Short mmCIF file of C-alpha atoms in Angstrom, two decimals:
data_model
loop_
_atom_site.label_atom_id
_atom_site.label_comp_id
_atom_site.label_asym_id
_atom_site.label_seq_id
_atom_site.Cartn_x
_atom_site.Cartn_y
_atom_site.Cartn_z
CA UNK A 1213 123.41 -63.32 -74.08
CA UNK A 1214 121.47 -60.34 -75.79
CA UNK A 1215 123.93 -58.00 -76.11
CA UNK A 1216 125.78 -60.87 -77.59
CA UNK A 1217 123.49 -62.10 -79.86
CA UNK A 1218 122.43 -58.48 -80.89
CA UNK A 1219 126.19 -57.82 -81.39
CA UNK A 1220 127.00 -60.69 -83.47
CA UNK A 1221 123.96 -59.46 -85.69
CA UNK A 1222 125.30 -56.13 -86.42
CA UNK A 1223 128.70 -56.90 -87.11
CA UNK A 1224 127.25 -59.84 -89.65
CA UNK A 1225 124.59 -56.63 -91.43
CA UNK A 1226 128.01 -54.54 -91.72
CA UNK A 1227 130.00 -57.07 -93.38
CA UNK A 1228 127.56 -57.55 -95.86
CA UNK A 1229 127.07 -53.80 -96.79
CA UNK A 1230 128.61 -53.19 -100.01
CA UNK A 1231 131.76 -51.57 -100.53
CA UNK A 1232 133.89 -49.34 -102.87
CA UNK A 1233 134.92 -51.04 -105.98
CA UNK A 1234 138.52 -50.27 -105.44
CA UNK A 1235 138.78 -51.38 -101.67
CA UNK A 1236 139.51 -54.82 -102.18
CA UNK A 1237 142.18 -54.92 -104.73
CA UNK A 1238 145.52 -56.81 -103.28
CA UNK A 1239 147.12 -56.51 -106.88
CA UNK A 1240 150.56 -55.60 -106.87
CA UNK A 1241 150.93 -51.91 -106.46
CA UNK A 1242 151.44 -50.44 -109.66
CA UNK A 1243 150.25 -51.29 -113.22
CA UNK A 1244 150.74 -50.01 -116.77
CA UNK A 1245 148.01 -50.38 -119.71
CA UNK A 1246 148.02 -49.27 -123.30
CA UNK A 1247 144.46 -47.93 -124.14
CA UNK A 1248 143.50 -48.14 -128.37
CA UNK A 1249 140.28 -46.24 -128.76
CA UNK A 1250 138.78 -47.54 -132.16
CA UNK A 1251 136.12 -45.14 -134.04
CA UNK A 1252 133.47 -47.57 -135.77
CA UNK A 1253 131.50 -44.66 -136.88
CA UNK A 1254 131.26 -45.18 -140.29
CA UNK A 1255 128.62 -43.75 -143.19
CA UNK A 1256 127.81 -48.13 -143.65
CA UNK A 1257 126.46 -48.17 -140.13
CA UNK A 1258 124.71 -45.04 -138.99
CA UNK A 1259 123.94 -43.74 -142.35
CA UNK A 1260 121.44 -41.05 -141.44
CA UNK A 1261 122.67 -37.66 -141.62
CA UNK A 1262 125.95 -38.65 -141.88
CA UNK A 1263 128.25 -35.67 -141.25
CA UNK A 1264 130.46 -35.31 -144.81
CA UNK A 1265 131.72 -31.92 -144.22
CA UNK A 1266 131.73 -28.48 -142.28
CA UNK A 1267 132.59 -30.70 -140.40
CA UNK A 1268 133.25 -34.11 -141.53
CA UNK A 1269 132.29 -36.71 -138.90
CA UNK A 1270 135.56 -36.94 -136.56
CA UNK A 1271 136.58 -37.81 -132.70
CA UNK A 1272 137.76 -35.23 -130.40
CA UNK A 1273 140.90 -36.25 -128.59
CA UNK A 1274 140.52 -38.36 -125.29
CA UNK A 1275 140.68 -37.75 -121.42
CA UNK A 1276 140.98 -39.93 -118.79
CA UNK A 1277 141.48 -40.59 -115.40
CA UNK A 1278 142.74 -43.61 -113.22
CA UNK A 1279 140.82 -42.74 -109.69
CA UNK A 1280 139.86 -44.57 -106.43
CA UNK A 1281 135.76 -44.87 -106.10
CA UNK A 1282 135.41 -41.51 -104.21
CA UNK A 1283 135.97 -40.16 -107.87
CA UNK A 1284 133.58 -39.88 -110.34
CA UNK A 1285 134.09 -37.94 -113.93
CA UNK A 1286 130.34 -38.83 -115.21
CA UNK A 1287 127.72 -40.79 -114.70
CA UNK A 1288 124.81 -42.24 -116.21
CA UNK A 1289 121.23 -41.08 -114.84
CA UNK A 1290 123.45 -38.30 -112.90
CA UNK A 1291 124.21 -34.56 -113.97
CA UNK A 1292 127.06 -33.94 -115.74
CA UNK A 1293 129.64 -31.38 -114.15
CA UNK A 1294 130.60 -28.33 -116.06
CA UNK A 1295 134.01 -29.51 -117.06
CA UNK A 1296 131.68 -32.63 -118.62
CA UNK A 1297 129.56 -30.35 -120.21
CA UNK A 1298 132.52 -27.97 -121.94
CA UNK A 1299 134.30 -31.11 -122.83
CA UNK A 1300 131.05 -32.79 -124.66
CA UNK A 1301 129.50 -29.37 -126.13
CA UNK A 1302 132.44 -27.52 -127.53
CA UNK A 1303 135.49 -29.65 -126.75
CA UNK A 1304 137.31 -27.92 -124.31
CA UNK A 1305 139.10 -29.59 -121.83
CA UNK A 1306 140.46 -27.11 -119.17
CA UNK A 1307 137.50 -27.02 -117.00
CA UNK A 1308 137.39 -30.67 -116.50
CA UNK A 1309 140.69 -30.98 -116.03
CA UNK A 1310 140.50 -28.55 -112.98
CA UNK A 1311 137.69 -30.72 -111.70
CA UNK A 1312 139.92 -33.43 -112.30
CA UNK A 1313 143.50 -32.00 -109.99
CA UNK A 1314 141.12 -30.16 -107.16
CA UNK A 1315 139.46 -33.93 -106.80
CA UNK A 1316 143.03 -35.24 -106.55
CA UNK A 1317 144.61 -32.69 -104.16
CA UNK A 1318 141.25 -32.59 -101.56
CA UNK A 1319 140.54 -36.32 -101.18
CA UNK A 1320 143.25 -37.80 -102.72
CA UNK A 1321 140.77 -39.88 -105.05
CA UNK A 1322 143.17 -39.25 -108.26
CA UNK A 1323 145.98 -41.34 -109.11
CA UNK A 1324 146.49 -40.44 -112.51
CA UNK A 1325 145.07 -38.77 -116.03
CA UNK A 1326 145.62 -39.85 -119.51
CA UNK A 1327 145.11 -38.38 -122.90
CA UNK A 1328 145.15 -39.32 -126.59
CA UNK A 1329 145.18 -37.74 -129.96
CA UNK A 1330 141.69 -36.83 -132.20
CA UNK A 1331 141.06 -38.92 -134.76
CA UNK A 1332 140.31 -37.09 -138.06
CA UNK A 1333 137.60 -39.44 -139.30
CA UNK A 1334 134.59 -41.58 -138.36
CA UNK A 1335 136.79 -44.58 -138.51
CA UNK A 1336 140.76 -44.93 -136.93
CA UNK A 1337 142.25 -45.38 -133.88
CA UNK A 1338 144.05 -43.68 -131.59
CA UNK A 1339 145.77 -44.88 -128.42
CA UNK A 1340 147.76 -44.19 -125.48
CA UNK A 1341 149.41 -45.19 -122.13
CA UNK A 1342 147.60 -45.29 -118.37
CA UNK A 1343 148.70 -46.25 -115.13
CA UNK A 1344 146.72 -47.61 -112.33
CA UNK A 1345 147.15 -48.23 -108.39
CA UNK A 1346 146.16 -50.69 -106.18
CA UNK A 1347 144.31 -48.09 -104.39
CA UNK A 1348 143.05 -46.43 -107.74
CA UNK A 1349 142.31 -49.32 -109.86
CA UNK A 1350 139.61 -47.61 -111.66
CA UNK A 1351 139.53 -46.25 -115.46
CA UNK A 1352 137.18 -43.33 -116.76
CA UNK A 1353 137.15 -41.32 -119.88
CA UNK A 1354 135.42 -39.29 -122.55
CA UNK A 1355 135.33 -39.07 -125.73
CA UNK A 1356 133.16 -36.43 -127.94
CA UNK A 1357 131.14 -37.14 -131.15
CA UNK A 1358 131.85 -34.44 -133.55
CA UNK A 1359 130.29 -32.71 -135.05
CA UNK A 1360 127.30 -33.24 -132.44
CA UNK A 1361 125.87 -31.03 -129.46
CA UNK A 1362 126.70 -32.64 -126.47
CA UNK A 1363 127.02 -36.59 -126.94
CA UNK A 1364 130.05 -38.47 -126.31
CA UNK A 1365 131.23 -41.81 -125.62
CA UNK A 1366 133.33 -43.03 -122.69
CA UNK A 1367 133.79 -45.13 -119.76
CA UNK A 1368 132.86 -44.84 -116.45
CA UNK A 1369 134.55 -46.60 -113.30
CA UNK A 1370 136.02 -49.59 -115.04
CA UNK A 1371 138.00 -52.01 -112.50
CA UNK A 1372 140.82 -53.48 -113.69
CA UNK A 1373 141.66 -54.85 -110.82
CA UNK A 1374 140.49 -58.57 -109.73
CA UNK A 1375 140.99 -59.21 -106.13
CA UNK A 1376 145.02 -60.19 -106.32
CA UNK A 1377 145.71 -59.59 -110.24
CA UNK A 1378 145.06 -56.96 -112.56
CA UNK A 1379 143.15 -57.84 -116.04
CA UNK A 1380 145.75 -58.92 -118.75
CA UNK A 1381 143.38 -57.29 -121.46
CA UNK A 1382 139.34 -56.12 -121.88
CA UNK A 1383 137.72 -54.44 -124.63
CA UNK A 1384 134.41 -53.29 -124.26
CA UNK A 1385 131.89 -52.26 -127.17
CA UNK A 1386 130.93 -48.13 -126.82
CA UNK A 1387 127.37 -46.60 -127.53
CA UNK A 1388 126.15 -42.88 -127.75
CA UNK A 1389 125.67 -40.72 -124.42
CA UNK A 1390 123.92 -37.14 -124.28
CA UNK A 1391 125.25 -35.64 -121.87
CA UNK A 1392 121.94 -33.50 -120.81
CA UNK A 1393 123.68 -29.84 -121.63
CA UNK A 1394 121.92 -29.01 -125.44
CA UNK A 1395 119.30 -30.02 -127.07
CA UNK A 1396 119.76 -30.33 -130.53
CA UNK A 1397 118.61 -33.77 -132.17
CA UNK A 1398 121.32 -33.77 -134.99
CA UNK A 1399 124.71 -33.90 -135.82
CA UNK A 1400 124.99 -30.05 -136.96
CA UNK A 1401 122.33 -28.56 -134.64
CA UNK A 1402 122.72 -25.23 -133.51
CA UNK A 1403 123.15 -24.82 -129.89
CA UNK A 1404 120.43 -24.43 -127.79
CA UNK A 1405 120.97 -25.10 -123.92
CA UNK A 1406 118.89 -27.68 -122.49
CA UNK A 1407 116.86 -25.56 -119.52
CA UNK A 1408 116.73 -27.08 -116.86
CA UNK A 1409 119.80 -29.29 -117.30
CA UNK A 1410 118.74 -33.24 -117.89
CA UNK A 1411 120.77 -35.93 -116.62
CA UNK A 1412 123.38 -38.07 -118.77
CA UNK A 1413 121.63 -40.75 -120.87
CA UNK A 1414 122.41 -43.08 -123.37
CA UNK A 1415 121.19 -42.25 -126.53
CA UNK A 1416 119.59 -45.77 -128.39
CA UNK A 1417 118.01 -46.35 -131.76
CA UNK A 1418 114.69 -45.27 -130.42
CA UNK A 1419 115.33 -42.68 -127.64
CA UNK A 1420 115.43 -39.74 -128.20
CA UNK A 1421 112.05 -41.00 -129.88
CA UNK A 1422 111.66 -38.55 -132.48
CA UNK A 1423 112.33 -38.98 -136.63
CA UNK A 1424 114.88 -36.11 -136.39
CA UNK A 1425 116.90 -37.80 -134.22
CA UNK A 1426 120.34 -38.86 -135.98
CA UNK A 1427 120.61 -42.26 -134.35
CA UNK A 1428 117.17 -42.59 -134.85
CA UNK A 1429 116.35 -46.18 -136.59
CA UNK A 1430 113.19 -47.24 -135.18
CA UNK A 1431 113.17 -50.78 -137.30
CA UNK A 1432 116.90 -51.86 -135.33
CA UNK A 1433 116.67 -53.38 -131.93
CA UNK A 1434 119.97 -52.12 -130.87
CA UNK A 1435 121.87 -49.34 -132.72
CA UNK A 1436 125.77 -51.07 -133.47
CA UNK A 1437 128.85 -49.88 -131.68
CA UNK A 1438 129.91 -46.56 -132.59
CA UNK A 1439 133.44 -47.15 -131.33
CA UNK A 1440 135.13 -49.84 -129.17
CA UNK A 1441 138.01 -49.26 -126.34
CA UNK A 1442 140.79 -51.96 -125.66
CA UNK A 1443 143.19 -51.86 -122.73
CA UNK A 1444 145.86 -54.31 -122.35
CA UNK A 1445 148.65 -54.75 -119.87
CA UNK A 1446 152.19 -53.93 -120.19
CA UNK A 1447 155.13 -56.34 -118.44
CA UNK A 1448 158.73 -55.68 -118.24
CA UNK A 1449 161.06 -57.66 -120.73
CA UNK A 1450 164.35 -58.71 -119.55
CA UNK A 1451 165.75 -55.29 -120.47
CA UNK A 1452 163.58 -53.67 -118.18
CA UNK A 1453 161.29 -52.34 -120.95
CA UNK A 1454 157.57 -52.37 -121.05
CA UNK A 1455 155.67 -54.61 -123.80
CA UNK A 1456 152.29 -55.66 -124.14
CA UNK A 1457 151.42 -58.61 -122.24
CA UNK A 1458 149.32 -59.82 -125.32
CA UNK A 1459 149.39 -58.49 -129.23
CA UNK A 1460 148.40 -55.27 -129.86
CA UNK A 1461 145.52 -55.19 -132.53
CA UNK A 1462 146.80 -52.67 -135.61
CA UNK A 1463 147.43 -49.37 -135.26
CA UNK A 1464 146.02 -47.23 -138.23
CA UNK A 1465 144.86 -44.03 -139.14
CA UNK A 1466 142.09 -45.61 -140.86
CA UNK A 1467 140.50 -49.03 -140.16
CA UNK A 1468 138.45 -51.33 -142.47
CA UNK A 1469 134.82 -51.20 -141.09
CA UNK A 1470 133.40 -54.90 -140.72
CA UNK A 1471 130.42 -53.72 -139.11
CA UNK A 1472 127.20 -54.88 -140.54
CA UNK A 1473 125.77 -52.38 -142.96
CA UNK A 1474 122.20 -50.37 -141.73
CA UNK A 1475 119.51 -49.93 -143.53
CA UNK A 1476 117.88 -46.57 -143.82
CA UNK A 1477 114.23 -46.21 -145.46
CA UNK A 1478 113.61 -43.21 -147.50
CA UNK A 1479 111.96 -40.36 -146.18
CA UNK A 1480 109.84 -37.34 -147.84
CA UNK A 1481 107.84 -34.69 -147.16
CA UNK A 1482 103.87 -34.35 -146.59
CA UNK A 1483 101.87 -33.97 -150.02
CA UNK A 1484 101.91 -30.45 -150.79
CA UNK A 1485 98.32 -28.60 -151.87
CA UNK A 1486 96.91 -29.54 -155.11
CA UNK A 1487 97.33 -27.36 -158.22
CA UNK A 1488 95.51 -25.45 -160.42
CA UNK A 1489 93.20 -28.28 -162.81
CA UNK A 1490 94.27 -28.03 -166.25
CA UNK A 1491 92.08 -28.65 -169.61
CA UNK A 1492 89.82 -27.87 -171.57
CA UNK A 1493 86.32 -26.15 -170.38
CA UNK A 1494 83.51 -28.88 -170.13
CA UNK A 1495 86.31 -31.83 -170.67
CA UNK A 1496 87.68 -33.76 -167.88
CA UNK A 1497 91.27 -32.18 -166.77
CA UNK A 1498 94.07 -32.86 -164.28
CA UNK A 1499 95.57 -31.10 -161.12
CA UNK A 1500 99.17 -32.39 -159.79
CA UNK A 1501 100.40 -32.36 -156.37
CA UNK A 1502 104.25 -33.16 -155.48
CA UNK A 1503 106.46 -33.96 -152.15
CA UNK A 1504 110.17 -34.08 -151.74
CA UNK A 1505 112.93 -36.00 -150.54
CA UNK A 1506 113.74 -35.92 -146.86
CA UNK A 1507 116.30 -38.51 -146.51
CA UNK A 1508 117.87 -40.60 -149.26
CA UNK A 1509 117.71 -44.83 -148.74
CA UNK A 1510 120.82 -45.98 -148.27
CA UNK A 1511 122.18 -49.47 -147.57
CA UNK A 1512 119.71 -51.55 -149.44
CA UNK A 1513 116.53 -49.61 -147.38
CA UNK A 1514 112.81 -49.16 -148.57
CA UNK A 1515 113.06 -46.79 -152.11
CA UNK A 1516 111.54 -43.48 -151.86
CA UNK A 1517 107.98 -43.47 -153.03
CA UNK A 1518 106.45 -41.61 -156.62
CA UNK A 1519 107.38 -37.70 -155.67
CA UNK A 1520 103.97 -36.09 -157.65
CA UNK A 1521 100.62 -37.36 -158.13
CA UNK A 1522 97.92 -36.31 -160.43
CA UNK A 1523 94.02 -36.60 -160.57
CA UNK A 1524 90.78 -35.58 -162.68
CA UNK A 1525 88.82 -32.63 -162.10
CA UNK A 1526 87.22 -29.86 -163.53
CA UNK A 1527 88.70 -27.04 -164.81
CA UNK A 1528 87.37 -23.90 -163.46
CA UNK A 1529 86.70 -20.24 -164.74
CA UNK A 1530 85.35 -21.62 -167.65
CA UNK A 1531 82.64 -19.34 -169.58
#
């Protein structure tokens, strides 16, 4: 009786130990998405330092990766491999996609990988074709912010399976990630290599807490999407040809921004030291200080202050 009882009790703890994402998907085998990644980074909603040239704000192209849950391409809170750093630093994609095949030949854990165009602007879309397994029903991806030194945006381990069916469609908002490699705090910082490496966050519109910050905007409570990915399902018409299981949204180079515009306060500078006081000897005269512009308003936010200032005093070396 208590080898019994003690063995009933240990098969009941392992059955409710969690499991992989992927390991209970009884979906038919295959299935086919399109994927329409849609910039939203426009100069009406994140305003501050807005990149207009050398570069001009833009989106790198896209990789991805259908994968089984012994794969991961990034992670939140985690480092970010070297491919992930090359890929959100500078772009380049080879070193991740070796990460990407050696994970696939060893332990099997790759099913597929996907890519899309750049997008030449803040705002457009671009979009593509994936396909996913019943035993790799997962979806990651990156995509980099540029010009920026190291953030991205992306997905990481999406299902899109659901027990016995796969999702017909999901579209899911994206927000800013560092990925923990540089640490500039604007768009067009120079590089400087973050020593020791930090681990993948997501940048908000009060961390990294500092003014110079580009996403900075300390009076929002959550910074709006900077881009959005949808994935829908593709199903065989009578002639055998793949279609989207629902309507497509529209497929544009540029896209009419309905986001919400952002209001950004003027900055300027600290006072700077008074000047010389000017008048007449034994009358009352006047001495001006001045400060500058650090950031224009933009988007109906708080007008900059008076830029100079002037007071009485004495004027000196008088004889």
């Amino acid at each position: 009786k208590v080898i019994w009882t003690l063995l009933v009790t240990i098969l009941g703890y392992a059955s409710s130990l969690p499991v992989g994402d992927d390991s209970i998907c009884t979906a038919e085998e295959l299935a086919k998405y399109s994927i329409i990644f849609t910039g939203k980074w426009s100069q009406t909603a994140f305003p501050k330092q807005y990149p207009l040239y050398r570069p001009p704000a833009q989106w790198s192209s896209m990789l991805g990766v259908t994968h089984s849950s012994d794969y991961s391409m990034w992670k939140k809170n985690e480092y970010a491999s070297n491919g992930v750093r090359d890929f959100a630093e500078k772009g380049e994609a080879w070193v991740l996609m070796k990460e990407i095949e050696e994970a696939g030949e060893k332990i099997q854990s790759v099913h597929g990988i996907f890519s899309a165009p750049a997008i030449s602007s803040g705002t457009g879309q671009t979009s593509t074709e994936l396909e996913a397994h019943s035993r790799h029903p997962l979806v990651s991806f990156v995509v980099r912010i540029v010009p920026s030194p190291d953030w991205f945006v992306g997905i990481d381990s999406l299902n899109l399976c659901e027990g016995d069916r796969w999702m017909e469609e999901i579209s899911i908002d994206l927000f800013p990630y560092d990925a923990g490699t540089d640490s500039g705090f604007t768009f067009s910082s120079p590089n400087f290599a973050t020593i020791p490496q930090d681990t993948v966050t997501e940048i908000t519109c009060s961390s990294p807490s500092h003014p110079a910050n580009s996403f900075y905007y300390p009076k929002l409570k959550i910074l709006p999407p900077i881009a959005q990915v949808t994935m829908v399902k593709l199903k065989k018409n009578q002639l055998g040809l793949l279609v989207p299981y629902l309507n497509l949204p529209a497929k544009s180079n540029e896209i009419i921004d309905s986001v919400s515009e952002t209001p950004l306060d003027c900055e300027v500078s600290q006072w700077s030291s008074w000047g010389l006081c000017r008048g007449l000897c034994r009358k009352t005269g006047t001495k001006i200080r001045t400060r500058f512009v650090v950031l224009q308003p933009a988007n109906n936010g708080m007008p900059c202050p008076n830029l100079d200032e002037e007071t009485a005093c004495e004027p000196e070396n008088c004889v």
